[in-house]
């Protein structure tokens, strides 16, 4: 009986961790979730270097995923408490020729999954991706970025991190910002991480919170 009781207690604790009833993040740093695709996954080192001292990060980046494909993960993460959320998705929507209206709807749904977050930061995507579909990726990217701007203006919790502007500035300075037209160089990852940090910190200031 004693061994059986121990096993049951261990299983109960494990389930509590998995469901978020017990939170393994116990330090005092505000919790931040970053959802993305391969850009986020490949940028983890830069994100943790820039943000890790201030924020307790949960990073979920899945290569080749569209916004709708990350919705199930976002739904699982939404059962936990985060002070702020960063969403860096949409590049694969544009690259795969996904209908912009469906991408916009999925992004709006994802934002709605986190009603208790103080701020939600939406990262714009590259409006000049490699032309694989007769100009469609660029048009889709512009449409999604416009939706991000509209969300940031209509919802006071939503902030825009203008990654596309960073890419344009680097290109204008004669610096190649990506490895292949999509994935950032190490230096560009660092600039994106800095821009995200600035947006997170600004939310703290304007909301009067510590995160």
C-alpha positions as a LaTeX table, in Angstrom:
\begin{tabular}{lrrr}
\hline
Residue & $x$ (\AA) & $y$ (\AA) & $z$ (\AA) \\
\hline
Unk1 & 0.00 & 0.00 & 0.00 \\
Unk2 & 2.81 & 2.38 & 0.88 \\
Unk3 & 4.54 & 1.96 & $-2.50$ \\
Unk4 & 1.24 & 2.27 & $-4.32$ \\
Unk5 & 0.45 & 5.51 & $-2.52$ \\
Unk6 & 3.86 & 6.95 & $-3.42$ \\
Unk7 & 3.33 & 6.05 & $-7.06$ \\
Unk8 & $-0.06$ & 7.73 & $-7.07$ \\
Unk9 & 1.37 & 10.89 & $-5.50$ \\
Unk10 & 4.20 & 11.03 & $-8.04$ \\
Unk11 & 1.74 & 10.58 & $-10.90$ \\
Unk12 & $-0.52$ & 13.29 & $-9.49$ \\
Unk13 & 2.37 & 15.73 & $-9.24$ \\
Unk14 & 3.50 & 14.90 & $-12.78$ \\
Unk15 & $-0.01$ & 15.52 & $-14.12$ \\
Unk16 & $-0.17$ & 18.79 & $-12.21$ \\
Unk17 & 3.05 & 19.96 & $-13.84$ \\
Unk18 & 1.87 & 18.99 & $-17.31$ \\
Unk19 & $-1.48$ & 20.76 & $-16.91$ \\
Unk20 & 0.02 & 23.87 & $-15.35$ \\
Unk21 & $-1.64$ & 23.40 & $-11.93$ \\
Unk22 & 1.86 & 23.33 & $-10.50$ \\
Unk23 & 4.24 & 25.72 & $-12.23$ \\
Unk24 & 7.85 & 24.65 & $-12.61$ \\
Unk25 & 8.86 & 28.29 & $-13.25$ \\
Unk26 & 9.36 & 29.52 & $-9.71$ \\
Unk27 & 11.66 & 32.53 & $-10.01$ \\
Unk28 & 10.57 & 36.15 & $-9.84$ \\
Unk29 & 11.09 & 36.99 & $-13.50$ \\
Unk30 & 7.86 & 37.75 & $-15.41$ \\
Unk31 & 6.89 & 34.90 & $-17.68$ \\
Unk32 & 6.97 & 35.46 & $-21.43$ \\
Unk33 & 5.84 & 33.07 & $-24.16$ \\
Unk34 & 7.35 & 33.32 & $-27.65$ \\
Unk35 & 5.49 & 31.45 & $-30.39$ \\
Unk36 & 6.97 & 31.16 & $-33.85$ \\
Unk37 & 8.35 & 29.07 & $-36.68$ \\
Unk38 & 11.93 & 28.27 & $-37.68$ \\
Unk39 & 12.95 & 31.91 & $-37.34$ \\
Unk40 & 12.05 & 31.72 & $-33.66$ \\
Unk41 & 13.57 & 28.28 & $-33.24$ \\
Unk42 & 16.88 & 29.30 & $-34.84$ \\
Unk43 & 16.88 & 32.56 & $-32.88$ \\
Unk44 & 16.61 & 30.97 & $-29.43$ \\
Unk45 & 20.22 & 31.71 & $-28.50$ \\
Unk46 & 19.85 & 35.41 & $-29.33$ \\
Unk47 & 16.47 & 35.60 & $-27.58$ \\
Unk48 & 17.75 & 33.99 & $-24.40$ \\
Unk49 & 20.91 & 36.09 & $-24.41$ \\
Unk50 & 18.92 & 39.32 & $-24.79$ \\
Unk51 & 15.87 & 38.50 & $-22.67$ \\
Unk52 & 16.82 & 35.70 & $-20.31$ \\
Unk53 & 18.16 & 37.86 & $-17.50$ \\
Unk54 & 14.89 & 39.81 & $-17.26$ \\
Unk55 & 12.21 & 37.37 & $-18.39$ \\
Unk56 & 11.39 & 33.72 & $-17.74$ \\
Unk57 & 11.08 & 32.52 & $-21.32$ \\
Unk58 & 9.06 & 29.72 & $-22.88$ \\
Unk59 & 9.98 & 29.46 & $-26.57$ \\
Unk60 & 8.01 & 27.35 & $-29.05$ \\
Unk61 & 9.25 & 27.56 & $-32.63$ \\
Unk62 & 8.32 & 24.94 & $-35.21$ \\
Unk63 & 9.97 & 24.86 & $-38.63$ \\
Unk64 & 7.67 & 25.33 & $-41.64$ \\
Unk65 & 4.58 & 25.89 & $-39.50$ \\
Unk66 & 1.87 & 28.33 & $-40.52$ \\
Unk67 & $-0.17$ & 30.28 & $-37.98$ \\
Unk68 & $-3.04$ & 27.80 & $-38.07$ \\
Unk69 & $-0.63$ & 24.92 & $-37.49$ \\
Unk70 & 0.68 & 26.56 & $-34.31$ \\
Unk71 & $-2.82$ & 27.16 & $-32.95$ \\
Unk72 & $-2.97$ & 23.79 & $-31.12$ \\
Unk73 & 0.30 & 24.59 & $-29.34$ \\
Unk74 & $-0.96$ & 28.09 & $-28.53$ \\
Unk75 & $-4.11$ & 26.56 & $-27.06$ \\
Unk76 & $-2.03$ & 24.31 & $-24.82$ \\
Unk77 & 0.19 & 27.17 & $-23.70$ \\
Unk78 & $-2.88$ & 29.32 & $-22.98$ \\
Unk79 & $-3.71$ & 27.10 & $-20.01$ \\
Unk80 & $-0.70$ & 28.63 & $-18.28$ \\
Unk81 & $-0.18$ & 32.17 & $-17.09$ \\
Unk82 & 2.08 & 34.54 & $-19.04$ \\
Unk83 & 2.55 & 38.22 & $-18.39$ \\
Unk84 & 3.34 & 38.85 & $-22.07$ \\
Unk85 & 3.20 & 36.88 & $-25.33$ \\
Unk86 & 5.24 & 37.30 & $-28.51$ \\
Unk87 & 3.92 & 35.87 & $-31.79$ \\
Unk88 & 6.32 & 35.66 & $-34.73$ \\
Unk89 & 4.41 & 33.71 & $-37.35$ \\
Unk90 & 3.20 & 34.18 & $-40.90$ \\
Unk91 & 6.34 & 33.72 & $-42.97$ \\
Unk92 & 5.31 & 30.19 & $-43.94$ \\
Unk93 & 1.75 & 31.33 & $-44.64$ \\
Unk94 & 3.09 & 33.71 & $-47.27$ \\
Unk95 & 5.69 & 31.28 & $-48.61$ \\
Unk96 & 3.17 & 28.45 & $-48.95$ \\
Unk97 & 0.60 & 30.61 & $-50.71$ \\
Unk98 & $-1.89$ & 30.31 & $-47.86$ \\
Unk99 & $-4.96$ & 32.59 & $-48.26$ \\
Unk100 & $-4.21$ & 35.86 & $-46.42$ \\
Unk101 & $-7.73$ & 36.05 & $-45.00$ \\
Unk102 & $-7.27$ & 32.64 & $-43.34$ \\
Unk103 & $-3.89$ & 33.67 & $-41.95$ \\
Unk104 & $-5.38$ & 36.85 & $-40.53$ \\
Unk105 & $-8.25$ & 34.94 & $-38.94$ \\
Unk106 & $-5.86$ & 32.42 & $-37.37$ \\
Unk107 & $-3.69$ & 35.22 & $-35.98$ \\
Unk108 & $-6.70$ & 36.98 & $-34.48$ \\
Unk109 & $-7.79$ & 33.70 & $-32.91$ \\
Unk110 & $-4.33$ & 33.17 & $-31.46$ \\
Unk111 & $-4.28$ & 36.63 & $-29.91$ \\
Unk112 & $-7.66$ & 35.90 & $-28.33$ \\
Unk113 & $-6.28$ & 32.84 & $-26.55$ \\
Unk114 & $-4.36$ & 35.04 & $-24.12$ \\
Unk115 & $-6.90$ & 37.45 & $-22.58$ \\
Unk116 & $-4.93$ & 37.82 & $-19.36$ \\
Unk117 & $-1.59$ & 38.79 & $-20.92$ \\
Unk118 & $-0.68$ & 42.40 & $-20.27$ \\
Unk119 & 0.68 & 42.80 & $-23.80$ \\
Unk120 & 0.81 & 40.68 & $-26.94$ \\
Unk121 & 3.60 & 41.51 & $-29.38$ \\
Unk122 & 3.11 & 40.68 & $-33.05$ \\
Unk123 & 6.23 & 40.54 & $-35.22$ \\
Unk124 & 5.85 & 41.69 & $-38.80$ \\
Unk125 & 7.21 & 39.41 & $-41.52$ \\
Unk126 & 9.52 & 39.97 & $-44.44$ \\
Unk127 & 7.59 & 41.65 & $-47.27$ \\
Unk128 & 10.28 & 40.78 & $-49.81$ \\
Unk129 & 10.64 & 37.01 & $-49.56$ \\
Unk130 & 12.03 & 34.90 & $-52.40$ \\
Unk131 & 9.59 & 34.98 & $-55.32$ \\
Unk132 & 8.50 & 31.36 & $-55.56$ \\
Unk133 & 4.89 & 31.85 & $-56.60$ \\
Unk134 & 4.73 & 34.74 & $-59.05$ \\
Unk135 & 4.82 & 37.48 & $-56.45$ \\
Unk136 & 2.17 & 35.92 & $-54.21$ \\
Unk137 & 4.41 & 35.61 & $-51.10$ \\
Unk138 & 5.13 & 39.34 & $-51.15$ \\
Unk139 & 1.46 & 40.24 & $-51.56$ \\
Unk140 & 0.47 & 37.83 & $-48.79$ \\
Unk141 & 3.18 & 39.17 & $-46.49$ \\
Unk142 & 2.02 & 42.75 & $-47.02$ \\
Unk143 & $-1.58$ & 41.75 & $-46.33$ \\
Unk144 & $-0.63$ & 40.00 & $-43.08$ \\
Unk145 & 1.53 & 42.91 & $-41.94$ \\
Unk146 & $-1.37$ & 45.26 & $-42.60$ \\
Unk147 & $-3.56$ & 43.04 & $-40.42$ \\
Unk148 & $-0.92$ & 43.19 & $-37.67$ \\
Unk149 & $-0.95$ & 46.99 & $-37.87$ \\
Unk150 & $-4.74$ & 47.01 & $-37.66$ \\
Unk151 & $-4.70$ & 44.77 & $-34.61$ \\
Unk152 & $-2.11$ & 46.96 & $-32.91$ \\
Unk153 & $-4.28$ & 50.00 & $-33.46$ \\
Unk154 & $-7.57$ & 48.41 & $-32.45$ \\
Unk155 & $-6.45$ & 46.49 & $-29.36$ \\
Unk156 & $-4.49$ & 48.42 & $-26.69$ \\
Unk157 & $-2.79$ & 45.22 & $-25.54$ \\
Unk158 & $-1.37$ & 44.46 & $-28.98$ \\
Unk159 & 2.01 & 45.89 & $-29.95$ \\
Unk160 & 3.84 & 45.62 & $-33.23$ \\
Unk161 & 7.50 & 44.62 & $-33.48$ \\
Unk162 & 8.43 & 45.79 & $-36.96$ \\
Unk163 & 10.88 & 43.15 & $-38.10$ \\
Unk164 & 10.22 & 44.03 & $-41.74$ \\
Unk165 & 11.49 & 47.55 & $-41.04$ \\
Unk166 & 14.70 & 46.10 & $-39.60$ \\
Unk167 & 15.22 & 44.02 & $-42.75$ \\
Unk168 & 14.59 & 47.04 & $-44.97$ \\
Unk169 & 17.01 & 49.21 & $-43.01$ \\
Unk170 & 19.79 & 46.64 & $-43.20$ \\
Unk171 & 19.24 & 46.17 & $-46.92$ \\
Unk172 & 19.35 & 49.95 & $-47.45$ \\
Unk173 & 22.67 & 50.01 & $-45.58$ \\
Unk174 & 24.06 & 47.39 & $-47.93$ \\
Unk175 & 23.93 & 44.61 & $-45.34$ \\
Unk176 & 22.42 & 41.24 & $-46.30$ \\
Unk177 & 19.98 & 40.53 & $-43.43$ \\
Unk178 & 19.17 & 36.91 & $-44.26$ \\
Unk179 & 20.93 & 33.71 & $-45.20$ \\
Unk180 & 18.47 & 32.70 & $-47.89$ \\
Unk181 & 15.91 & 35.46 & $-48.21$ \\
Unk182 & 13.97 & 34.11 & $-45.22$ \\
Unk183 & 16.16 & 33.03 & $-42.30$ \\
Unk184 & 18.02 & 35.84 & $-40.50$ \\
Unk185 & 21.76 & 35.97 & $-40.07$ \\
Unk186 & 23.10 & 35.82 & $-36.52$ \\
Unk187 & 23.40 & 39.60 & $-36.47$ \\
Unk188 & 19.81 & 40.01 & $-37.65$ \\
Unk189 & 18.60 & 37.58 & $-35.00$ \\
Unk190 & 20.30 & 39.80 & $-32.41$ \\
Unk191 & 18.59 & 42.91 & $-33.77$ \\
Unk192 & 15.21 & 41.17 & $-33.70$ \\
Unk193 & 15.80 & 40.03 & $-30.12$ \\
Unk194 & 16.66 & 43.61 & $-29.17$ \\
Unk195 & 13.49 & 44.91 & $-30.81$ \\
Unk196 & 11.41 & 42.34 & $-28.93$ \\
Unk197 & 13.12 & 43.30 & $-25.67$ \\
Unk198 & 12.34 & 46.97 & $-26.27$ \\
Unk199 & 8.69 & 46.16 & $-26.91$ \\
Unk200 & 8.43 & 44.00 & $-23.79$ \\
Unk201 & 10.11 & 46.65 & $-21.65$ \\
Unk202 & 7.86 & 49.38 & $-23.05$ \\
Unk203 & 4.81 & 47.35 & $-22.05$ \\
Unk204 & 6.12 & 47.22 & $-18.50$ \\
Unk205 & 6.51 & 50.99 & $-18.41$ \\
Unk206 & 3.15 & 51.92 & $-19.93$ \\
Unk207 & 1.18 & 49.31 & $-17.98$ \\
Unk208 & 2.83 & 50.18 & $-14.70$ \\
Unk209 & 3.80 & 46.56 & $-14.04$ \\
Unk210 & 7.04 & 44.69 & $-13.62$ \\
Unk211 & 6.21 & 42.44 & $-16.51$ \\
\hline
\end{tabular}
